[in-house]
Short mmCIF file of C-alpha atoms in Angstrom, two decimals:
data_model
loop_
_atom_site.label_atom_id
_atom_site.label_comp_id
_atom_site.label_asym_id
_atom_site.label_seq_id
_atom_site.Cartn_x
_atom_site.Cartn_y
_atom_site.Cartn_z
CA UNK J 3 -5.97 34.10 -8.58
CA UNK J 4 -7.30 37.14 -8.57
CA UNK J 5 -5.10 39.85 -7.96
CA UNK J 6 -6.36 42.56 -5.30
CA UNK J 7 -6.87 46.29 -6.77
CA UNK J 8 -6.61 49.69 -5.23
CA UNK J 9 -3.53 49.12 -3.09
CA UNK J 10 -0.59 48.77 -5.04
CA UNK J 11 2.07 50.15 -2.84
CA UNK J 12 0.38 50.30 0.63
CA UNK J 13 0.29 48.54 3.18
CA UNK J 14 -2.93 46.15 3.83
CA UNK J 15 -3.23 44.57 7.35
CA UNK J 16 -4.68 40.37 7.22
CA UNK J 17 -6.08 39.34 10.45
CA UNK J 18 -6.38 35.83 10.76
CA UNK J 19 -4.32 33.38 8.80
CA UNK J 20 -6.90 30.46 7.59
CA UNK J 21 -7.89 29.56 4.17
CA UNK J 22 -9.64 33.18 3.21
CA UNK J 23 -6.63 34.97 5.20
CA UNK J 24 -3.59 33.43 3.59
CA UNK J 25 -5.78 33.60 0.19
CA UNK J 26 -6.47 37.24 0.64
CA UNK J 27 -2.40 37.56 1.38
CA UNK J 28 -1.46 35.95 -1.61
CA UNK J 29 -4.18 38.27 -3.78
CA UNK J 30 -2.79 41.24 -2.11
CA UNK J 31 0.66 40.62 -2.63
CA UNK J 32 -0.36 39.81 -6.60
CA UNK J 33 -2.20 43.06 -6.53
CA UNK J 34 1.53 44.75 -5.14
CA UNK J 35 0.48 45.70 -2.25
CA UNK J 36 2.17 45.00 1.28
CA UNK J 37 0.57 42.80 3.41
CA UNK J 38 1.38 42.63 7.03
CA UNK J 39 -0.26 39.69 8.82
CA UNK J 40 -1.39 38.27 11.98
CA UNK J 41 -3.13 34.98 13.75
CA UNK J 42 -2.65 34.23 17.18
CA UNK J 43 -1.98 30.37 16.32
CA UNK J 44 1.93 30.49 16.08
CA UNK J 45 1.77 27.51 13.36
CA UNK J 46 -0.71 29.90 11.25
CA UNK J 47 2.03 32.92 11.74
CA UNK J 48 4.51 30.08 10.70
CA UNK J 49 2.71 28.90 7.24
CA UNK J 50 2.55 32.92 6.32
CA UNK J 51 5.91 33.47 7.03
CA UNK J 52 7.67 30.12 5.17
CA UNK J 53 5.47 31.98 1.91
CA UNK J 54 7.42 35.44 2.81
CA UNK J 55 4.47 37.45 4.48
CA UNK J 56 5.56 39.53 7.32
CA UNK J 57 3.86 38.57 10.60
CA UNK J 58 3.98 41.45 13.49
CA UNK J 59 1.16 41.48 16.30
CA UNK J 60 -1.88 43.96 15.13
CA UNK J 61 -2.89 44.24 18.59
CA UNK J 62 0.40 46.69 19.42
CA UNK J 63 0.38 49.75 20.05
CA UNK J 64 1.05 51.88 16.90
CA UNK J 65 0.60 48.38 14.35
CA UNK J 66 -1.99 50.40 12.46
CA UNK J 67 0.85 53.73 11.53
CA UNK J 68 0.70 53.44 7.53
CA UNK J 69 -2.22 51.02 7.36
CA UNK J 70 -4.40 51.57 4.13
CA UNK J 71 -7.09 48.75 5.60
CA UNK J 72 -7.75 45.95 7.57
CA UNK J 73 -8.61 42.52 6.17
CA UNK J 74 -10.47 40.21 8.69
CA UNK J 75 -11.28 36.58 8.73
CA UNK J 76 -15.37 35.63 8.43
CA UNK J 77 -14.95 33.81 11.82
CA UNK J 78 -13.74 36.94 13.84
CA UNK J 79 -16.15 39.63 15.50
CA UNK J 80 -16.04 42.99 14.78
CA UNK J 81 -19.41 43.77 16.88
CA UNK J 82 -21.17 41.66 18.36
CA UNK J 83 -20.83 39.91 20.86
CA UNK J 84 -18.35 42.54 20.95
CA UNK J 85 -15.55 43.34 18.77
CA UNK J 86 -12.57 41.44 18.40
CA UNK J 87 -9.21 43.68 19.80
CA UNK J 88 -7.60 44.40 16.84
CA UNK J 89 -10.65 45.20 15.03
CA UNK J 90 -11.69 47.89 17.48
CA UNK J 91 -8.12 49.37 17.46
CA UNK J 92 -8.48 49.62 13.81
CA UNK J 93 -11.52 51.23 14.12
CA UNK J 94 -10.20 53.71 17.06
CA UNK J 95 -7.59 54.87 14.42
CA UNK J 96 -9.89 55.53 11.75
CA UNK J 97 -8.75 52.64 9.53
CA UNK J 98 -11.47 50.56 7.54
CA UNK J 99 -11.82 47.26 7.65
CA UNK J 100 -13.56 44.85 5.19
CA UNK J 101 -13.13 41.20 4.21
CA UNK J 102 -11.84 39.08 1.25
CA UNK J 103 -15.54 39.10 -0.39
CA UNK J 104 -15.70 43.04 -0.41
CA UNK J 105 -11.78 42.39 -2.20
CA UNK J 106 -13.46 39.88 -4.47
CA UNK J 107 -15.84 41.87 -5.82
CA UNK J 108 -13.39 45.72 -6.39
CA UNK J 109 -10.92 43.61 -8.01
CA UNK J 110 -12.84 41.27 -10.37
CA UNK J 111 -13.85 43.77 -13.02
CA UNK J 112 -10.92 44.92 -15.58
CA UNK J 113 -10.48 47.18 -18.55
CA UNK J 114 -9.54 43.31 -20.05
CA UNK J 115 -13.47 42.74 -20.32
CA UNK J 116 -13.72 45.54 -23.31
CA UNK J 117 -12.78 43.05 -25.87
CA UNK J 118 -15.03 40.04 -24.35
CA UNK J 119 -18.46 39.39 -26.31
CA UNK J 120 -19.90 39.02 -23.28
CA UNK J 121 -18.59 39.69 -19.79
CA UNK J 122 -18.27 37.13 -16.65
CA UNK J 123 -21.78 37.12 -14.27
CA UNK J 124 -21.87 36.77 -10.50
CA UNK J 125 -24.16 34.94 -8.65
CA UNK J 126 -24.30 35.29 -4.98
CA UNK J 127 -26.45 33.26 -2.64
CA UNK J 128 -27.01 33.90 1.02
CA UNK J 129 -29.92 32.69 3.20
CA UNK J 130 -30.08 30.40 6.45
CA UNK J 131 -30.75 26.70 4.95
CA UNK J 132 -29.97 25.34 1.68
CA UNK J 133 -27.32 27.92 0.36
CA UNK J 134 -24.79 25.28 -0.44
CA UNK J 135 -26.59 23.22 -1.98
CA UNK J 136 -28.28 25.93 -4.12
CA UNK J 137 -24.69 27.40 -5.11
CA UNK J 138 -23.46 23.83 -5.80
CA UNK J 139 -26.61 23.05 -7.85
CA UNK J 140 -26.81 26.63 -10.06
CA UNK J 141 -22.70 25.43 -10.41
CA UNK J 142 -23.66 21.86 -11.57
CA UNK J 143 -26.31 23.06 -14.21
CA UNK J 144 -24.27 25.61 -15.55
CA UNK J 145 -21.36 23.03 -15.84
CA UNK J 146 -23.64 20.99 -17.19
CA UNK J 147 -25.41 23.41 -19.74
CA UNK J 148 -21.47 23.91 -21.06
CA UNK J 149 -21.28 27.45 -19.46
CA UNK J 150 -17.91 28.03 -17.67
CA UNK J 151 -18.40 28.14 -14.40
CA UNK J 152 -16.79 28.39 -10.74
CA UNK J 153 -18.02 27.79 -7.65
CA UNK J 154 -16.33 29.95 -4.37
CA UNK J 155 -16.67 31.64 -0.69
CA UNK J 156 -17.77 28.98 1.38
CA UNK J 157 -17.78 26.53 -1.08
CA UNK J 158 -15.23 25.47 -2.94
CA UNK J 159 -12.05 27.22 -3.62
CA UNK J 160 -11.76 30.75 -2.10
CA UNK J 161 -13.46 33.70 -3.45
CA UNK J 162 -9.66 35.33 -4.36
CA UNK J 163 -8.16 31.70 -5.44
CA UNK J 164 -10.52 31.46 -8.34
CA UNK J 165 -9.13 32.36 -12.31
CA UNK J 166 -10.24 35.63 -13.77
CA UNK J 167 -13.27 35.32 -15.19
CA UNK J 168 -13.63 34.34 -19.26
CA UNK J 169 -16.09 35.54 -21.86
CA UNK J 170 -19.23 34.74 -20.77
CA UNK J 171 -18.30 32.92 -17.70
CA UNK J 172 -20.15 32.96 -14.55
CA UNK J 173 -18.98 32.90 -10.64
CA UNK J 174 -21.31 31.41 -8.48
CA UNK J 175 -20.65 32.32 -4.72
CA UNK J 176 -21.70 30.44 -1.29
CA UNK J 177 -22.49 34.12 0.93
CA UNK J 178 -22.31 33.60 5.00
CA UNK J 179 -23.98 35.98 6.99
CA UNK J 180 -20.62 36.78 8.37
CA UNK J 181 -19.27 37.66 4.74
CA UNK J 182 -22.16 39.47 3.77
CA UNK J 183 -22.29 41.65 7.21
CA UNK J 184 -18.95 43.18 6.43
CA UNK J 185 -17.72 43.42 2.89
CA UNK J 186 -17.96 47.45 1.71
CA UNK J 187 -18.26 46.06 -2.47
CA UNK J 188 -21.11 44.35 -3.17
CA UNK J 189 -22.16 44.04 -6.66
CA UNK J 190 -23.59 40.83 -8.01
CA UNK J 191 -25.19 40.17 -11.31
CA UNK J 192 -27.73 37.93 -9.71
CA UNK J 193 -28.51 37.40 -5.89
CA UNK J 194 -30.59 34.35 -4.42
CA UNK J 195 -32.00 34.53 -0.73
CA UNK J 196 -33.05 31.26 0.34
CA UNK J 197 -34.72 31.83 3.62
CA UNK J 198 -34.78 32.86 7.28
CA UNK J 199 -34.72 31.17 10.87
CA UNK J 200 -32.48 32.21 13.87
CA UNK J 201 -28.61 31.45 13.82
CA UNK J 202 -25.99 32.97 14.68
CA UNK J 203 -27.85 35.56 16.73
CA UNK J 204 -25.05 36.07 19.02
CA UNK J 205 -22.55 37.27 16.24
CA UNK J 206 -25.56 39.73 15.10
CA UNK J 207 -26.98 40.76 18.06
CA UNK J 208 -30.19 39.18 17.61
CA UNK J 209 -32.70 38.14 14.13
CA UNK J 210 -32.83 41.36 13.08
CA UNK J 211 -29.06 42.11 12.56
CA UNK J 212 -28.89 38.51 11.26
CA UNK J 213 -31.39 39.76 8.41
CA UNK J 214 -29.88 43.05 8.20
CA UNK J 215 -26.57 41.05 6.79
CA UNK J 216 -28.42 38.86 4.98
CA UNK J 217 -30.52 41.97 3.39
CA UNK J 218 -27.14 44.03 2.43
CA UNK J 219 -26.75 41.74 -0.59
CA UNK J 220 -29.51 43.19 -2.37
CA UNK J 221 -30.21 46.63 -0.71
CA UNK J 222 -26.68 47.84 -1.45
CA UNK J 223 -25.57 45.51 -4.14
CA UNK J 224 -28.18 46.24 -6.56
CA UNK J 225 -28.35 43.24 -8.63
CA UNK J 226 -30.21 43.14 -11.56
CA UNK J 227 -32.11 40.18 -10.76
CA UNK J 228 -32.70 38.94 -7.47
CA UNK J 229 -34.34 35.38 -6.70
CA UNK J 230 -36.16 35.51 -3.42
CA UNK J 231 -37.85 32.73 -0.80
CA UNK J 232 -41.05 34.52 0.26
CA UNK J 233 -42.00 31.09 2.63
CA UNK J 234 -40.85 33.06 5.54
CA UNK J 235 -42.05 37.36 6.74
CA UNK J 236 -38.19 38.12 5.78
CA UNK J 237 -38.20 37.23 2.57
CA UNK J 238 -41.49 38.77 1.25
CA UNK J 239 -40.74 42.26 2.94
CA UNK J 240 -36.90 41.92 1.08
CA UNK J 241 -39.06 40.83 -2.24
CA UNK J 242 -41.76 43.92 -1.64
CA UNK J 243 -38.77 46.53 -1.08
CA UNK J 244 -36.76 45.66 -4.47
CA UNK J 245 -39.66 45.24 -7.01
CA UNK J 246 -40.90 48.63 -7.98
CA UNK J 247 -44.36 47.16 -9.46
CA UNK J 248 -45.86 43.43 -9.07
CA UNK J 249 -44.90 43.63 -12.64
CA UNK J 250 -41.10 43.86 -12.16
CA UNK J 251 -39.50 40.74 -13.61
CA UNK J 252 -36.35 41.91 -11.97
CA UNK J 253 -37.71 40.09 -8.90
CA UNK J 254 -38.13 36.32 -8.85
CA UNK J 255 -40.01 35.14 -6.20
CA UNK J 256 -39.89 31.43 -4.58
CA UNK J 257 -42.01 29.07 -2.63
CA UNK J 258 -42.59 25.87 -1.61
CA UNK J 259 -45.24 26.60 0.94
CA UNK J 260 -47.80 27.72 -1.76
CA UNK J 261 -48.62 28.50 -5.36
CA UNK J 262 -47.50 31.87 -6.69
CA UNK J 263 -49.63 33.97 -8.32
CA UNK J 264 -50.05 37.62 -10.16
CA UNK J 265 -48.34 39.25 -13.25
CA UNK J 266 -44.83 39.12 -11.91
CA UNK J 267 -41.96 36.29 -12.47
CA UNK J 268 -42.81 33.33 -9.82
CA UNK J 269 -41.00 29.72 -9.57
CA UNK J 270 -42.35 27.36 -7.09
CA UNK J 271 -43.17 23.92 -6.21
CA UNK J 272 -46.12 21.77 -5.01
CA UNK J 273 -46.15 17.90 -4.35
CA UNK J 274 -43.28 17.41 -5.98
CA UNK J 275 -43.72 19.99 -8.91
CA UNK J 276 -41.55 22.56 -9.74
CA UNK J 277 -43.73 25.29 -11.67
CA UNK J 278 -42.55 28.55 -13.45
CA UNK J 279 -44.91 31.39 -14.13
CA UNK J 280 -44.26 34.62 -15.85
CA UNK J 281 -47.08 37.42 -16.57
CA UNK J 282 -49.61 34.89 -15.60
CA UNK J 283 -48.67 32.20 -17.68
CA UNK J 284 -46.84 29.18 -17.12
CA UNK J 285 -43.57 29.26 -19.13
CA UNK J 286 -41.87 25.98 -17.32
CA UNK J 287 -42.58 22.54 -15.44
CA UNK J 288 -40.33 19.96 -13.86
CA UNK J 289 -42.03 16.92 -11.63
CA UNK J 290 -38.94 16.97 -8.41
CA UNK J 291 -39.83 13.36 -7.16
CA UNK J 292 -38.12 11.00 -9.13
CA UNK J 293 -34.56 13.28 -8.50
CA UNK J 294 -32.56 11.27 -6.00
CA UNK J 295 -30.25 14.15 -4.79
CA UNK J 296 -32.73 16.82 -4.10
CA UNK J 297 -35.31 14.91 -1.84
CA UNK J 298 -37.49 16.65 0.64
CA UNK J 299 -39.54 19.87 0.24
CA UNK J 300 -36.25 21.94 1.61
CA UNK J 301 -34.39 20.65 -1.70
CA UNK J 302 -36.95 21.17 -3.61
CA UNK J 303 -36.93 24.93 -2.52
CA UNK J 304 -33.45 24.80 -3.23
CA UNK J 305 -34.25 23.82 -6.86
CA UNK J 306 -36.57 26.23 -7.57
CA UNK J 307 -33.70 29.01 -6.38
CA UNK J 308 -31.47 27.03 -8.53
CA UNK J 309 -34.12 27.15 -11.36
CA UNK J 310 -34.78 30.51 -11.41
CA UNK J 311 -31.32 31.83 -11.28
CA UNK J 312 -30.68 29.90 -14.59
CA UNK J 313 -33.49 30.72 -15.98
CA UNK J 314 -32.28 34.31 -15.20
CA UNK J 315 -29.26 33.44 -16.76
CA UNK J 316 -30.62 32.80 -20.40
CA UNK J 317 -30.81 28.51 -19.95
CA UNK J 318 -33.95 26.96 -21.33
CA UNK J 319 -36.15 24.55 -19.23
CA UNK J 320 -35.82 21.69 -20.66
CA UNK J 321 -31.63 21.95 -20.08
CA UNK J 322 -32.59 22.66 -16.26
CA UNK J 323 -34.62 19.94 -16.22
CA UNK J 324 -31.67 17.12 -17.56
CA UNK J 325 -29.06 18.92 -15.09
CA UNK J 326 -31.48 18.54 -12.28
CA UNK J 327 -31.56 14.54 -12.96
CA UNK J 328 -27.60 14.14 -13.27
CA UNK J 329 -27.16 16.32 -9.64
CA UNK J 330 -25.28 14.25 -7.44
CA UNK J 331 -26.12 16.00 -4.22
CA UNK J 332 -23.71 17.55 -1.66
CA UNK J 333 -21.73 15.29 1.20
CA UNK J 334 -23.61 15.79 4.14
CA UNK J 335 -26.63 17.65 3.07
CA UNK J 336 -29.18 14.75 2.60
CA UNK J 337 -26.21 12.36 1.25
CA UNK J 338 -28.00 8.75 0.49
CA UNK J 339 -24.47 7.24 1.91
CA UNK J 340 -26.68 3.30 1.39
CA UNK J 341 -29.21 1.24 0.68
CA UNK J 342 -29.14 -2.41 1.61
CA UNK J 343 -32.37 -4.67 2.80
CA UNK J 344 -34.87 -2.15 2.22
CA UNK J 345 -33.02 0.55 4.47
CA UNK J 346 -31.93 3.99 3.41
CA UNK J 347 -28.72 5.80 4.77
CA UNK J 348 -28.82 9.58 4.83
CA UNK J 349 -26.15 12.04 6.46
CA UNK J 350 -27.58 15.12 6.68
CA UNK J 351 -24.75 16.38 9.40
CA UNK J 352 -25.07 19.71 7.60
CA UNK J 353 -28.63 20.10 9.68
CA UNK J 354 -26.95 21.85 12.27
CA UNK J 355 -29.80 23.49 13.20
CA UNK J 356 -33.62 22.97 14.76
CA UNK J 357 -35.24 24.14 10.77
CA UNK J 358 -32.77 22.35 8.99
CA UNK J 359 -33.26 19.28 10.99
CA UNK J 360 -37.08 19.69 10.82
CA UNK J 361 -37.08 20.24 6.67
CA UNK J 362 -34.54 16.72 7.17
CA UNK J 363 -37.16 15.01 8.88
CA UNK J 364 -40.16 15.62 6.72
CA UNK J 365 -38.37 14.69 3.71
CA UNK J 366 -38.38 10.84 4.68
CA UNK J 367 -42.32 9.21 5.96
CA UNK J 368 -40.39 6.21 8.52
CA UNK J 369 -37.40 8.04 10.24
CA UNK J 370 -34.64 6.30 12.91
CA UNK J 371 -33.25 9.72 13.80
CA UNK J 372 -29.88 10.09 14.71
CA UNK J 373 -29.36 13.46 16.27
CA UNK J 374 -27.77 16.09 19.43
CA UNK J 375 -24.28 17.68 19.90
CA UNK J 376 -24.20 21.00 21.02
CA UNK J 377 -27.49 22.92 21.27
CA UNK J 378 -27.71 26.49 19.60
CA UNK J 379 -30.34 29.04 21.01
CA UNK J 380 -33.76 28.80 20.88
CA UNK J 381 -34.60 25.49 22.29
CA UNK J 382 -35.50 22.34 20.66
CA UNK J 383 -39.58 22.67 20.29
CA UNK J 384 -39.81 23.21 16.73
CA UNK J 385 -38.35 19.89 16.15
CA UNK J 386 -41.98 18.52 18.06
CA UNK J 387 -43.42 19.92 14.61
CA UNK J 388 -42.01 16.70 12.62
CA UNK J 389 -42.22 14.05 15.81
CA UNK J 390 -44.95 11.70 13.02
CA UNK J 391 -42.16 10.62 10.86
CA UNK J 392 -39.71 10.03 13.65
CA UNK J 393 -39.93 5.84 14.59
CA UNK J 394 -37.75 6.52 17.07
CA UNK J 395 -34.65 8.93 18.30
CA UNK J 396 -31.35 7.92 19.24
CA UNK J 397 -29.44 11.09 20.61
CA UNK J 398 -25.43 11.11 20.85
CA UNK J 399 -23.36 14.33 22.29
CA UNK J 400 -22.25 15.22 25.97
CA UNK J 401 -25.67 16.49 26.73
CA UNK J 402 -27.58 13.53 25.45
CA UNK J 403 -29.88 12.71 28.08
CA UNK J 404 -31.13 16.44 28.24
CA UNK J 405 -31.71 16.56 24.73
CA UNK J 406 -33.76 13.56 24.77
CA UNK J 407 -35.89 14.89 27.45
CA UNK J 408 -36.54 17.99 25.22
CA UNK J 409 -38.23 15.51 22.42
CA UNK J 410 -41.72 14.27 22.29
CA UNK J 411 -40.27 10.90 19.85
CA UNK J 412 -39.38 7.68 21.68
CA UNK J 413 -36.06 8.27 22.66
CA UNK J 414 -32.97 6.34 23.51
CA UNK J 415 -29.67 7.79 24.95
CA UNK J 416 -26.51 6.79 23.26
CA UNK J 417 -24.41 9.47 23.55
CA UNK J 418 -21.62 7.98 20.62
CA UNK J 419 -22.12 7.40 17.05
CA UNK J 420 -21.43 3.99 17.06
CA UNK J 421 -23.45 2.95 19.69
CA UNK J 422 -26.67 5.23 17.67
CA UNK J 423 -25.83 3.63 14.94
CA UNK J 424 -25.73 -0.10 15.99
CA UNK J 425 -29.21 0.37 17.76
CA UNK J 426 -30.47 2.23 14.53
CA UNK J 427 -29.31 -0.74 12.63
CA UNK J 428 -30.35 -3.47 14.81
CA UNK J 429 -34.40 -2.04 14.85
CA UNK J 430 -34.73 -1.04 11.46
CA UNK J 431 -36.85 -2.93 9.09
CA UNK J 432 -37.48 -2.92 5.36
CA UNK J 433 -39.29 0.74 4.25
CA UNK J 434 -37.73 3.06 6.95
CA UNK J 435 -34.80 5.25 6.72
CA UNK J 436 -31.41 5.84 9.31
CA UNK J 437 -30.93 10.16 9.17
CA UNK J 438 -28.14 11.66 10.44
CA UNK J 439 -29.89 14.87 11.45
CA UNK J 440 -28.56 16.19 14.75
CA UNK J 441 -30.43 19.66 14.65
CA UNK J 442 -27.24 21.34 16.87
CA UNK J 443 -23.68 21.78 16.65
CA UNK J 444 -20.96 19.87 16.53
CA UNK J 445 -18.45 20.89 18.38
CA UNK J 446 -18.45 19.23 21.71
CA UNK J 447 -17.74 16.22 20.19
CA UNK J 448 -16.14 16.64 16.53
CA UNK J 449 -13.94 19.63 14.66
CA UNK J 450 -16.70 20.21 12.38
CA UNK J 451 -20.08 18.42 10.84
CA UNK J 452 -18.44 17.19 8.25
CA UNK J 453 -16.20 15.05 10.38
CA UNK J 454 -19.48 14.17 12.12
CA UNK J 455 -20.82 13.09 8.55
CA UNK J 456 -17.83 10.93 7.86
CA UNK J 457 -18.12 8.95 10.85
CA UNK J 458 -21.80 8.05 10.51
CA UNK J 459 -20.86 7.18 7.06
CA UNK J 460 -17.74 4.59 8.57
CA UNK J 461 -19.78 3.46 11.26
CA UNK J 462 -22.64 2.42 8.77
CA UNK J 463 -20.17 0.90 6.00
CA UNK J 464 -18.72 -1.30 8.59
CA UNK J 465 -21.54 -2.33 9.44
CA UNK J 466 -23.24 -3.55 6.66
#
């Protein structure tokens, strides 16, 4: 754990009593400082209060007397689409509020990292698609490099849960938009942006406060090397503002939309080629195809960021390269759950959206697409874009039939998972792939995707 600095002796409110929140209690009360807690789920006031945390309701009047901050949980607004009660009477009494990352990042410096030959790193990542499994895959080469290494935020063990860091350690951090927005400490070693497309634009009030908390990562933490996906208008105007000359090697820029070129530090990849240049030269190459848990031109953006952050971190190519070949992949982000007859299982539940879905699709040539839920803003057009690999589409979730009408594939309504995939089953033939890609939301059927994953995976084991 890592115990919370700069309070010792006040009080620190915790709103919102999930993983993160009772996490960020725990740190606090390591760091001696008082928390005082609060969740409207009774059951979450319950767990805090069998570990000894006071509970009292931060939405009464006077709750925020003697208050030094206020912690708050990713999933709760503080603006938009408006603010969330207690936040805004926080605010009204001039008490600031931040989040366990902003915690993380004051507390996990100490005077202890004098005598170490070389101190712990951070590496953050943050983008719309492809952060996990960029985190997860900077995580696994490190690991397998023989760095110590941990892997936090929205991945893996929370960001105050991990151990202090050790000499020459590195902490490799999963960023949401949501964490990113709000945390007032910033500071990583090395920061990766992925890429852009809409989400979440009602929590942000639109795409450009979705890029202004995806931006704050590098504008105000100042890394001292930042890997960048230029594919998208975002991501070269970030790239442009932080290098000070096309020479700057501070800057690594990424791509899998084109080759790279000029004097500065460029990683990208093309048909299946990972290439690394560096003051016009190539320094690094790595042929992507024959890697079974990075398919698709999305992963392979994903292992360039992954690439370059190492790279950034002192690892050699040719140590990349091996790592890269021993990846596993990530459950639910293009997870190869089968083969049998010629047919290829993926769950890609993680595609909760119409890009992700879309960068799904064009990974595979013969798709039986198993997709819908909950549709996000924006409309379902884009997904038109990758309609040639698509065989045919069989569409579960309560609104089914009007997502089918939406797509220009050959459709079939099934509405359940089972029924999808018995159908995509019964017509598939030797060559062609069954994705789970649903391209929306889960929640009007499931708790979560990943719950979504695990049933596609069950209703395809039984199956076979």
């Amino acid at each position: 754990m890592i115990p919370v600095k700069g309070f010792s002796g006040q009080k620190v409110a915790v709103l919102g009593l999930g993983r993160s929140g009772l996490t960020t209690a725990r740190a606090l009360r390591a760091g001696n400082a008082e928390p005082v807690c609060w969740d409207d789920n009774p059951a979450a006031r319950a767990a805090a209060e069998a570990e000894g945390f006071t509970c009292c309701d931060l939405g009464r009047h006077g709750a925020f007397d003697d208050v030094a901050t206020l912690i708050v949980s990713p999933g709760i607004p503080h603006l938009y689409p408006e603010p969330n009660p207690v936040v805004a009477a926080a605010l009204e009494a001039g008490v600031p509020v931040d989040n366990d990352i902003g915690l993380f990042f004051r507390s996990f410096a100490g005077p202890e990292w004098d005598n170490l030959d070389t101190p712990p790193r951070v590496v953050s990542v943050t983008g719309s698609n492809g952060k996990s499994t960029t985190a997860a895959l900077i995580h696994h080469i490190l690991t397998e490099a023989g760095r110590e290494a941990q892997l936090a935020g929205n991945i893996g063990r929370g960001v105050l849960d991990i151990d202090p860091g050790g000499n020459g350690s590195v902490v490799v951090l999963e960023l949401s938009s949501y964490q990113t927005e709000l945390a007032r400490s910033l500071t990583p070693d090395v920061a990766v942006f992925t890429n852009l497309s809409p989400d979440h634009l009602d929590r942000h009030g639109g795409l450009g406060g979705y890029f202004a908390a995806k931006r704050r990562l590098f504008a105000e933490g100042g890394p001292d090397r930042a890997v960048i996906g230029v594919d998208e208008d975002e991501g070269a105007f970030l790239a442009g503002q932080l290098a000070e000359a096309p020479t700057d090697d501070r800057v690594i820029r990424i791509s899998v939309a084109r080759k790279l070129t000029g004097p500065g530090w460029q990683v990208f990849a093309r048909k299946g080629f990972l290439s690394e240049y560096r003051k016009g030269r190539q320094a690094g190459s790595i042929d992507l195809r024959e890697i079974k848990g990075l398919p698709g031109a999305h992963n392979h953006q994903n292992a360039c960021a992954a690439y370059a952050t190492c790279r950034a971190l002192g690892l050699a190519p040719r140590i990349i390269q091996d790592a890269l070949h021993s990846y596993p992949g990530l459950p639910h982000r293009s997870q190869i759950i089968a083969e049998a007859d010629g047919v290829t299982y993926v769950n890609d539940s993680k595609a909760t959206n119409v890009d992700s879905a879309v960068k799904a699709l064009n990974a595979f040539k013969k798709v039986r697409w198993i997709c819908g839920g909950l549709e996000k803003e924006g409309g379902l057009s884009a997904l038109n874009s990758a309609s040639e690999h698509v065989l045919k589409a069989y569409v579960i979730g309560r609104e089914a039939a009007g997502f089918a009408m939406q797509l220009q594939a050959d459709t079939l309504v099934c509405t359940t998972m089972a029924e999808a995939v018995e159908q995509a089953m019964n017509d598939a033939q030797s060559g062609e792939t069954i994705l789970l890609a649903p391209a929306a939301a889960s929640f009007d059927q499931y708790d979560n995707f990943e719950q979504r994953g695990e049933d596609f995976a069950e209703q395809v084991r039984k199956r076979l």
